[in-house]
C-alpha positions as protocol buffer text, in pm:
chain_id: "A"
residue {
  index: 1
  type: UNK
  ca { x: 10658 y: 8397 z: 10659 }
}
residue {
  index: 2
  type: UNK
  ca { x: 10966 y: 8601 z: 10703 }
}
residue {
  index: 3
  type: UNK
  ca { x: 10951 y: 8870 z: 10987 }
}
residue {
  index: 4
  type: UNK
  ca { x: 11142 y: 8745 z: 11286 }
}
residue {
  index: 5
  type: UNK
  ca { x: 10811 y: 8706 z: 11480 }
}
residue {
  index: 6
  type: UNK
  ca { x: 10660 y: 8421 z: 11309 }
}
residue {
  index: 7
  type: UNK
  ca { x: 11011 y: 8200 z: 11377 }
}
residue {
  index: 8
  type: UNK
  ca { x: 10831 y: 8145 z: 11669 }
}
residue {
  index: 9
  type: UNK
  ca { x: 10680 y: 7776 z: 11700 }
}
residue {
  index: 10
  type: UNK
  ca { x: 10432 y: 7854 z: 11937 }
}
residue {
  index: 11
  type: UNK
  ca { x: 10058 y: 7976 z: 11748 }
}
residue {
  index: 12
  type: UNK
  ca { x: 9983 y: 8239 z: 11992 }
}
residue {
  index: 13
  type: UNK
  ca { x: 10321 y: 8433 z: 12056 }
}
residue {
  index: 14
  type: UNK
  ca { x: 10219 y: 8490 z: 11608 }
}
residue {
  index: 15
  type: UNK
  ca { x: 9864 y: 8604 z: 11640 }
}
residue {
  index: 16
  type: UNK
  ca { x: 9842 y: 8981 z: 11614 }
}
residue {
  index: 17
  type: UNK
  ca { x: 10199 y: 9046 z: 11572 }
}
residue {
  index: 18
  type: UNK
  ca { x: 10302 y: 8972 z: 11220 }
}
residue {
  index: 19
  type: UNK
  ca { x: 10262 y: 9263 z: 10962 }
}
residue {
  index: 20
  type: UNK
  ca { x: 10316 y: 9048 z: 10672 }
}
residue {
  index: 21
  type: UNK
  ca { x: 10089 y: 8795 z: 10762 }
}
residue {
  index: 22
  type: UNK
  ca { x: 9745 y: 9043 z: 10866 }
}
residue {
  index: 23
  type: UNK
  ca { x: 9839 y: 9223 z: 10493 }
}
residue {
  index: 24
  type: UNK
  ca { x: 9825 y: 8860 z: 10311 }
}
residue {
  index: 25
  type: UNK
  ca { x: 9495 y: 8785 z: 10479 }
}
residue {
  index: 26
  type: UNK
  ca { x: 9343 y: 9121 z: 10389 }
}
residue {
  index: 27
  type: UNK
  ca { x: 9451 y: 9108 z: 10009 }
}
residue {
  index: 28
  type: UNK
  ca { x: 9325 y: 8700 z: 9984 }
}
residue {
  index: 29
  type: UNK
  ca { x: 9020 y: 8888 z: 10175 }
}
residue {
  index: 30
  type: UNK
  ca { x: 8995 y: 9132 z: 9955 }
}
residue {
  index: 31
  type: UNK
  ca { x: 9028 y: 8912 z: 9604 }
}
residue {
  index: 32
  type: UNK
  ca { x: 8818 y: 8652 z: 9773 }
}
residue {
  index: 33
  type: UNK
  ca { x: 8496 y: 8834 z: 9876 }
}
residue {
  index: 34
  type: UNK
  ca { x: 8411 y: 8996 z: 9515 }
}
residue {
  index: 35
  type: UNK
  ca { x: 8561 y: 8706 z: 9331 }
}
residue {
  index: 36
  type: UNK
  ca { x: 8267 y: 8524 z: 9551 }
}
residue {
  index: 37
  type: UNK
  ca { x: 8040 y: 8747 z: 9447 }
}
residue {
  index: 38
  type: UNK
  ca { x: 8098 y: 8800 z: 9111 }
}
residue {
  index: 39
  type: UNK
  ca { x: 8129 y: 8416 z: 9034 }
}
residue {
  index: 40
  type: UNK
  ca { x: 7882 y: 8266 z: 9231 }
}
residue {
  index: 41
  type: UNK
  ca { x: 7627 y: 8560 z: 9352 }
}
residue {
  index: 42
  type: UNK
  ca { x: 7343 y: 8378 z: 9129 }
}
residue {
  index: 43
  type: UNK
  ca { x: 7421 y: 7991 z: 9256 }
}
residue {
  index: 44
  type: UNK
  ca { x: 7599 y: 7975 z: 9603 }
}
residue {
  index: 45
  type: UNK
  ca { x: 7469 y: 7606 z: 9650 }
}
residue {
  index: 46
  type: UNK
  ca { x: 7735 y: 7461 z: 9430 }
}
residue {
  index: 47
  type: UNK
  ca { x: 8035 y: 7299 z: 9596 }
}
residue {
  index: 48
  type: UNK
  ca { x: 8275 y: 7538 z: 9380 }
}
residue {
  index: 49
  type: UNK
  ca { x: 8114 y: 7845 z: 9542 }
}
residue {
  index: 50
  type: UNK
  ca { x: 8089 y: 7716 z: 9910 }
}
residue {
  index: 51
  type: UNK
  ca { x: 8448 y: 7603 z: 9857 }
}
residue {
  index: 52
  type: UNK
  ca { x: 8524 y: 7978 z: 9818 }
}
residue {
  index: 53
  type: UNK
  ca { x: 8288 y: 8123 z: 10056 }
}
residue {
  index: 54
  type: UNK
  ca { x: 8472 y: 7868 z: 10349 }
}
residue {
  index: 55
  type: UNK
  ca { x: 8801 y: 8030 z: 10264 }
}
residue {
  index: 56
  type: UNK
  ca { x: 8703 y: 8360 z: 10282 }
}
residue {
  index: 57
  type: UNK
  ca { x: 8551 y: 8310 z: 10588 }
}
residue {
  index: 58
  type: UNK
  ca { x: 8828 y: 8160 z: 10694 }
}
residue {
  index: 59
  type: UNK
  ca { x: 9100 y: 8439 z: 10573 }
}
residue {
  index: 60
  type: UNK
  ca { x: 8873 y: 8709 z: 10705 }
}
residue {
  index: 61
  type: UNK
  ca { x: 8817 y: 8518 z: 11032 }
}
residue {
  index: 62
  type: UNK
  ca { x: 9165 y: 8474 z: 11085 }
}
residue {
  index: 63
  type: UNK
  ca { x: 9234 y: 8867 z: 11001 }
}
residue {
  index: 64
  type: UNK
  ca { x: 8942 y: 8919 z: 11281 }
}
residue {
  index: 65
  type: UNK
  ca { x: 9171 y: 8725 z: 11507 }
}
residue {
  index: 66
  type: UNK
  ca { x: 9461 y: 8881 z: 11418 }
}
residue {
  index: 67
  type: UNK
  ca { x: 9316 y: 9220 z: 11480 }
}
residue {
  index: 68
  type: UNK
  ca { x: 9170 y: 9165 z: 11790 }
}
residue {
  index: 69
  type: UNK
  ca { x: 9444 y: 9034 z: 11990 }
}
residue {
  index: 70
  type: UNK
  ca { x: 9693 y: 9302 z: 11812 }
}
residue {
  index: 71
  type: UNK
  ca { x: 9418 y: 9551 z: 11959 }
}
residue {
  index: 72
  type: UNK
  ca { x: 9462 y: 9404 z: 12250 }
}
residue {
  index: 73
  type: UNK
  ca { x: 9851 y: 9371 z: 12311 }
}
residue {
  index: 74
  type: UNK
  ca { x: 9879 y: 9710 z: 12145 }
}
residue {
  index: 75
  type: UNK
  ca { x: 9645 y: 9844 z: 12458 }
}
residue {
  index: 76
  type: UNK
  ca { x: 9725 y: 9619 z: 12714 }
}
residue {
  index: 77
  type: UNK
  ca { x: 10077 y: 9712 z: 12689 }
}
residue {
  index: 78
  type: UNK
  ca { x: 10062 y: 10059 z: 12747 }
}
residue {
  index: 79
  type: UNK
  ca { x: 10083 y: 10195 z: 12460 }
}
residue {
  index: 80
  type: UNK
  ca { x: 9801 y: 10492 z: 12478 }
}
């Protein structure tokens, strides 16, 4: 990542601050999802389609994340 938050080694000071990396998440979110669903809608037992479905849970998860605790600095620091 390059935006001058995510230089940061610690994981938490990056959650909910980094532009760059919430707009990755929701495009691999957004390609995922109906990539899922137009690939594997008919046979989601196969190891190719719960492959997929894991990581777009886990890019849409981690977006969740993201925009939870930006909700939450964003409020919790006054800014009304």
């Amino acid at each position: 990542m390059s935006c001058n938050q995510c230089y940061s080694s610690i994981f938490r000071q990056k959650i909910g601050r980094c532009r760059r990396c919430m707009g990755q998440l929701a495009g691999l979110s957004a390609i995922g999802w109906p990539l899922w669903g137009y690939c594997y809608w008919d046979t989601p037992w196969t190891v190719n389609a719960i492959a997929l479905f894991f990581f777009c849970a886990s890019f849409s998860g981690l977006l969740a994340l993201h925009g939870v605790v930006w909700g939450y600095r964003y409020y919790h620091d006054g800014h009304r």
